Amino acid sequence: PGPDQEKRYLYVADIGDNNARHDVKYIYRFEEPALKEGTTEITISSFDTIAFRLPDGKKDTEAIMIDPRTKNIYVVSKREKPVYLYELTYPFKGDNAILTAEKIAPLPLTQIVSAGISTDGQEVLMKNYDNIYYWTIDDKPLAEVLRRKPERLKYTEEPQGEAITFKRDGSGFYTLSEK
């Protein structure tokens, strides 16, 4: 989701920070490009930059979710136990402004490396290196949903498996290893 209901957007998050050194995190949003046959390269020249910081200091965050119902962005811290859910409320105000994410809720998980919300806005996945966690949203606020105990899905561990996303049609999900 994004500013124009008729378009699809990609979000690229520069939010990882293994050593917790960076005050500001960046998310880049742009219209999903169409790859034309015979094209081997696409240049993205038009994009929005969403700059933000966390209210409780520098932290490693690797997981990002965009709620298609509200267009809010959620990030999850990685290295604490519990990890924390943060929210950036749509619309993201201000040119060149650095926003402060709202700290929403602790989650009784750790090492969260990826997360996603289904395209219909009714399911959530999160993963760490060992587990995939699943919730149904049932039209409840995301923070309320994530306070419930998740279902653990079957997962064959991948070497440094750090990505998860729902299939666009909602019939399943994909994971991906960094190795």
JSON list of N, CA, C and O in Angstrom, two decimals, residues 126-154:
[
{"chain": "A", "resi": 126, "resn": "MET", "atom": "N", "xyz": [6.06, -13.64, 11.64]},
{"chain": "A", "resi": 126, "resn": "MET", "atom": "CA", "xyz": [7.37, -13.16, 12.08]},
{"chain": "A", "resi": 126, "resn": "MET", "atom": "C", "xyz": [8.27, -14.37, 12.15]},
{"chain": "A", "resi": 126, "resn": "MET", "atom": "O", "xyz": [7.82, -15.49, 12.40]},
{"chain": "A", "resi": 127, "resn": "LYS", "atom": "N", "xyz": [9.55, -14.13, 11.92]},
{"chain": "A", "resi": 127, "resn": "LYS", "atom": "CA", "xyz": [10.49, -15.25, 12.05]},
{"chain": "A", "resi": 127, "resn": "LYS", "atom": "C", "xyz": [11.76, -14.80, 12.74]},
{"chain": "A", "resi": 127, "resn": "LYS", "atom": "O", "xyz": [12.15, -13.64, 12.68]},
{"chain": "A", "resi": 128, "resn": "ASN", "atom": "N", "xyz": [12.35, -15.77, 13.41]},
{"chain": "A", "resi": 128, "resn": "ASN", "atom": "CA", "xyz": [13.72, -15.63, 13.87]},
{"chain": "A", "resi": 128, "resn": "ASN", "atom": "C", "xyz": [14.49, -16.76, 13.18]},
{"chain": "A", "resi": 128, "resn": "ASN", "atom": "O", "xyz": [14.00, -17.35, 12.22]},
{"chain": "A", "resi": 129, "resn": "TYR", "atom": "N", "xyz": [15.67, -17.07, 13.66]},
{"chain": "A", "resi": 129, "resn": "TYR", "atom": "CA", "xyz": [16.47, -18.08, 12.95]},
{"chain": "A", "resi": 129, "resn": "TYR", "atom": "C", "xyz": [15.91, -19.49, 13.11]},
{"chain": "A", "resi": 129, "resn": "TYR", "atom": "O", "xyz": [16.18, -20.36, 12.29]},
{"chain": "A", "resi": 130, "resn": "ASP", "atom": "N", "xyz": [15.10, -19.72, 14.15]},
{"chain": "A", "resi": 130, "resn": "ASP", "atom": "CA", "xyz": [14.64, -21.07, 14.45]},
{"chain": "A", "resi": 130, "resn": "ASP", "atom": "C", "xyz": [13.14, -21.30, 14.24]},
{"chain": "A", "resi": 130, "resn": "ASP", "atom": "O", "xyz": [12.71, -22.44, 14.14]},
{"chain": "A", "resi": 131, "resn": "ASN", "atom": "N", "xyz": [12.34, -20.24, 14.24]},
{"chain": "A", "resi": 131, "resn": "ASN", "atom": "CA", "xyz": [10.90, -20.39, 14.26]},
{"chain": "A", "resi": 131, "resn": "ASN", "atom": "C", "xyz": [10.20, -19.40, 13.35]},
{"chain": "A", "resi": 131, "resn": "ASN", "atom": "O", "xyz": [10.69, -18.30, 13.11]},
{"chain": "A", "resi": 132, "resn": "ILE", "atom": "N", "xyz": [8.99, -19.81, 12.92]},
{"chain": "A", "resi": 132, "resn": "ILE", "atom": "CA", "xyz": [8.06, -18.91, 12.25]},
{"chain": "A", "resi": 132, "resn": "ILE", "atom": "C", "xyz": [6.83, -18.80, 13.15]},
{"chain": "A", "resi": 132, "resn": "ILE", "atom": "O", "xyz": [6.26, -19.82, 13.56]},
{"chain": "A", "resi": 133, "resn": "TYR", "atom": "N", "xyz": [6.45, -17.57, 13.44]},
{"chain": "A", "resi": 133, "resn": "TYR", "atom": "CA", "xyz": [5.30, -17.30, 14.31]},
{"chain": "A", "resi": 133, "resn": "TYR", "atom": "C", "xyz": [4.16, -16.73, 13.46]},
{"chain": "A", "resi": 133, "resn": "TYR", "atom": "O", "xyz": [4.40, -15.92, 12.57]},
{"chain": "A", "resi": 134, "resn": "TYR", "atom": "N", "xyz": [2.94, -17.14, 13.80]},
{"chain": "A", "resi": 134, "resn": "TYR", "atom": "CA", "xyz": [1.77, -16.79, 12.99]},
{"chain": "A", "resi": 134, "resn": "TYR", "atom": "C", "xyz": [0.62, -16.33, 13.88]},
{"chain": "A", "resi": 134, "resn": "TYR", "atom": "O", "xyz": [0.35, -16.93, 14.92]},
{"chain": "A", "resi": 135, "resn": "TRP", "atom": "N", "xyz": [-0.04, -15.26, 13.46]},
{"chain": "A", "resi": 135, "resn": "TRP", "atom": "CA", "xyz": [-1.24, -14.74, 14.14]},
{"chain": "A", "resi": 135, "resn": "TRP", "atom": "C", "xyz": [-2.31, -14.44, 13.08]},
{"chain": "A", "resi": 135, "resn": "TRP", "atom": "O", "xyz": [-1.98, -14.04, 11.97]},
{"chain": "A", "resi": 136, "resn": "THR", "atom": "N", "xyz": [-3.57, -14.57, 13.46]},
{"chain": "A", "resi": 136, "resn": "THR", "atom": "CA", "xyz": [-4.66, -14.04, 12.66]},
{"chain": "A", "resi": 136, "resn": "THR", "atom": "C", "xyz": [-5.08, -12.71, 13.29]},
{"chain": "A", "resi": 136, "resn": "THR", "atom": "O", "xyz": [-5.07, -12.57, 14.52]},
{"chain": "A", "resi": 137, "resn": "ILE", "atom": "N", "xyz": [-5.42, -11.76, 12.45]},
{"chain": "A", "resi": 137, "resn": "ILE", "atom": "CA", "xyz": [-5.70, -10.41, 12.94]},
{"chain": "A", "resi": 137, "resn": "ILE", "atom": "C", "xyz": [-7.16, -10.25, 13.36]},
{"chain": "A", "resi": 137, "resn": "ILE", "atom": "O", "xyz": [-7.45, -9.58, 14.36]},
{"chain": "A", "resi": 138, "resn": "ASP", "atom": "N", "xyz": [-8.10, -10.83, 12.64]},
{"chain": "A", "resi": 138, "resn": "ASP", "atom": "CA", "xyz": [-9.52, -10.75, 12.99]},
{"chain": "A", "resi": 138, "resn": "ASP", "atom": "C", "xyz": [-9.98, -9.31, 13.21]},
{"chain": "A", "resi": 138, "resn": "ASP", "atom": "O", "xyz": [-10.73, -9.03, 14.15]},
{"chain": "A", "resi": 139, "resn": "ASP", "atom": "N", "xyz": [-9.51, -8.40, 12.37]},
{"chain": "A", "resi": 139, "resn": "ASP", "atom": "CA", "xyz": [-9.90, -6.99, 12.42]},
{"chain": "A", "resi": 139, "resn": "ASP", "atom": "C", "xyz": [-9.62, -6.31, 13.76]},
{"chain": "A", "resi": 139, "resn": "ASP", "atom": "O", "xyz": [-10.29, -5.34, 14.14]},
{"chain": "A", "resi": 140, "resn": "LYS", "atom": "N", "xyz": [-8.64, -6.77, 14.47]},
{"chain": "A", "resi": 140, "resn": "LYS", "atom": "CA", "xyz": [-8.22, -6.16, 15.73]},
{"chain": "A", "resi": 140, "resn": "LYS", "atom": "C", "xyz": [-6.99, -5.29, 15.48]},
{"chain": "A", "resi": 140, "resn": "LYS", "atom": "O", "xyz": [-6.28, -5.46, 14.49]},
{"chain": "A", "resi": 141, "resn": "PRO", "atom": "N", "xyz": [-6.69, -4.33, 16.37]},
{"chain": "A", "resi": 141, "resn": "PRO", "atom": "CA", "xyz": [-5.44, -3.56, 16.25]},
{"chain": "A", "resi": 141, "resn": "PRO", "atom": "C", "xyz": [-4.24, -4.50, 16.34]},
{"chain": "A", "resi": 141, "resn": "PRO", "atom": "O", "xyz": [-4.24, -5.46, 17.12]},
{"chain": "A", "resi": 142, "resn": "LEU", "atom": "N", "xyz": [-3.22, -4.21, 15.54]},
{"chain": "A", "resi": 142, "resn": "LEU", "atom": "CA", "xyz": [-2.05, -5.08, 15.46]},
{"chain": "A", "resi": 142, "resn": "LEU", "atom": "C", "xyz": [-1.40, -5.31, 16.82]},
{"chain": "A", "resi": 142, "resn": "LEU", "atom": "O", "xyz": [-1.03, -6.44, 17.16]},
{"chain": "A", "resi": 143, "resn": "ALA", "atom": "N", "xyz": [-1.25, -4.27, 17.63]},
{"chain": "A", "resi": 143, "resn": "ALA", "atom": "CA", "xyz": [-0.61, -4.42, 18.94]},
{"chain": "A", "resi": 143, "resn": "ALA", "atom": "C", "xyz": [-1.38, -5.40, 19.81]},
{"chain": "A", "resi": 143, "resn": "ALA", "atom": "O", "xyz": [-0.79, -6.22, 20.52]},
{"chain": "A", "resi": 144, "resn": "GLU", "atom": "N", "xyz": [-2.70, -5.37, 19.74]},
{"chain": "A", "resi": 144, "resn": "GLU", "atom": "CA", "xyz": [-3.54, -6.30, 20.51]},
{"chain": "A", "resi": 144, "resn": "GLU", "atom": "C", "xyz": [-3.33, -7.74, 20.02]},
{"chain": "A", "resi": 144, "resn": "GLU", "atom": "O", "xyz": [-3.20, -8.67, 20.81]},
{"chain": "A", "resi": 145, "resn": "VAL", "atom": "N", "xyz": [-3.30, -7.91, 18.72]},
{"chain": "A", "resi": 145, "resn": "VAL", "atom": "CA", "xyz": [-3.12, -9.23, 18.12]},
{"chain": "A", "resi": 145, "resn": "VAL", "atom": "C", "xyz": [-1.79, -9.84, 18.54]},
{"chain": "A", "resi": 145, "resn": "VAL", "atom": "O", "xyz": [-1.72, -11.00, 18.93]},
{"chain": "A", "resi": 146, "resn": "LEU", "atom": "N", "xyz": [-0.73, -9.05, 18.47]},
{"chain": "A", "resi": 146, "resn": "LEU", "atom": "CA", "xyz": [0.61, -9.58, 18.73]},
{"chain": "A", "resi": 146, "resn": "LEU", "atom": "C", "xyz": [0.87, -9.86, 20.21]},
{"chain": "A", "resi": 146, "resn": "LEU", "atom": "O", "xyz": [1.86, -10.51, 20.54]},
{"chain": "A", "resi": 147, "resn": "ARG", "atom": "N", "xyz": [0.00, -9.40, 21.08]},
{"chain": "A", "resi": 147, "resn": "ARG", "atom": "CA", "xyz": [0.12, -9.75, 22.51]},
{"chain": "A", "resi": 147, "resn": "ARG", "atom": "C", "xyz": [-0.36, -11.17, 22.79]},
{"chain": "A", "resi": 147, "resn": "ARG", "atom": "O", "xyz": [-0.05, -11.73, 23.82]},
{"chain": "A", "resi": 148, "resn": "ARG", "atom": "N", "xyz": [-1.15, -11.72, 21.84]},
{"chain": "A", "resi": 148, "resn": "ARG", "atom": "CA", "xyz": [-1.61, -13.11, 21.99]},
{"chain": "A", "resi": 148, "resn": "ARG", "atom": "C", "xyz": [-0.46, -14.06, 21.68]},
{"chain": "A", "resi": 148, "resn": "ARG", "atom": "O", "xyz": [0.46, -13.74, 20.91]},
{"chain": "A", "resi": 149, "resn": "LYS", "atom": "N", "xyz": [-0.53, -15.24, 22.24]},
{"chain": "A", "resi": 149, "resn": "LYS", "atom": "CA", "xyz": [0.47, -16.26, 21.95]},
{"chain": "A", "resi": 149, "resn": "LYS", "atom": "C", "xyz": [0.36, -16.68, 20.49]},
{"chain": "A", "resi": 149, "resn": "LYS", "atom": "O", "xyz": [-0.73, -17.04, 20.03]},
{"chain": "A", "resi": 150, "resn": "PRO", "atom": "N", "xyz": [1.46, -16.65, 19.74]},
{"chain": "A", "resi": 150, "resn": "PRO", "atom": "CA", "xyz": [1.39, -17.02, 18.33]},
{"chain": "A", "resi": 150, "resn": "PRO", "atom": "C", "xyz": [1.38, -18.53, 18.14]},
{"chain": "A", "resi": 150, "resn": "PRO", "atom": "O", "xyz": [1.79, -19.29, 19.01]},
{"chain": "A", "resi": 151, "resn": "GLU", "atom": "N", "xyz": [0.92, -18.93, 16.97]},
{"chain": "A", "resi": 151, "resn": "GLU", "atom": "CA", "xyz": [1.05, -20.32, 16.55]},
{"chain": "A", "resi": 151, "resn": "GLU", "atom": "C", "xyz": [2.44, -20.47, 15.94]},
{"chain": "A", "resi": 151, "resn": "GLU", "atom": "O", "xyz": [2.92, -19.58, 15.22]},
{"chain": "A", "resi": 152, "resn": "ARG", "atom": "N", "xyz": [3.12, -21.56, 16.23]},
{"chain": "A", "resi": 152, "resn": "ARG", "atom": "CA", "xyz": [4.42, -21.84, 15.61]},
{"chain": "A", "resi": 152, "resn": "ARG", "atom": "C", "xyz": [4.18, -22.73, 14.40]},
{"chain": "A", "resi": 152, "resn": "ARG", "atom": "O", "xyz": [3.57, -23.79, 14.51]},
{"chain": "A", "resi": 153, "resn": "LEU", "atom": "N", "xyz": [4.65, -22.28, 13.25]},
{"chain": "A", "resi": 153, "resn": "LEU", "atom": "CA", "xyz": [4.48, -23.04, 12.02]},
{"chain": "A", "resi": 153, "resn": "LEU", "atom": "C", "xyz": [5.68, -23.94, 11.80]},
{"chain": "A", "resi": 153, "resn": "LEU", "atom": "O", "xyz": [6.80, -23.66, 12.26]},
{"chain": "A", "resi": 154, "resn": "LYS", "atom": "N", "xyz": [5.46, -25.02, 11.04]},
{"chain": "A", "resi": 154, "resn": "LYS", "atom": "CA", "xyz": [6.57, -25.91, 10.69]},
{"chain": "A", "resi": 154, "resn": "LYS", "atom": "C", "xyz": [7.58, -25.12, 9.87]},
{"chain": "A", "resi": 154, "resn": "LYS", "atom": "O", "xyz": [7.21, -24.36, 8.97]}
]
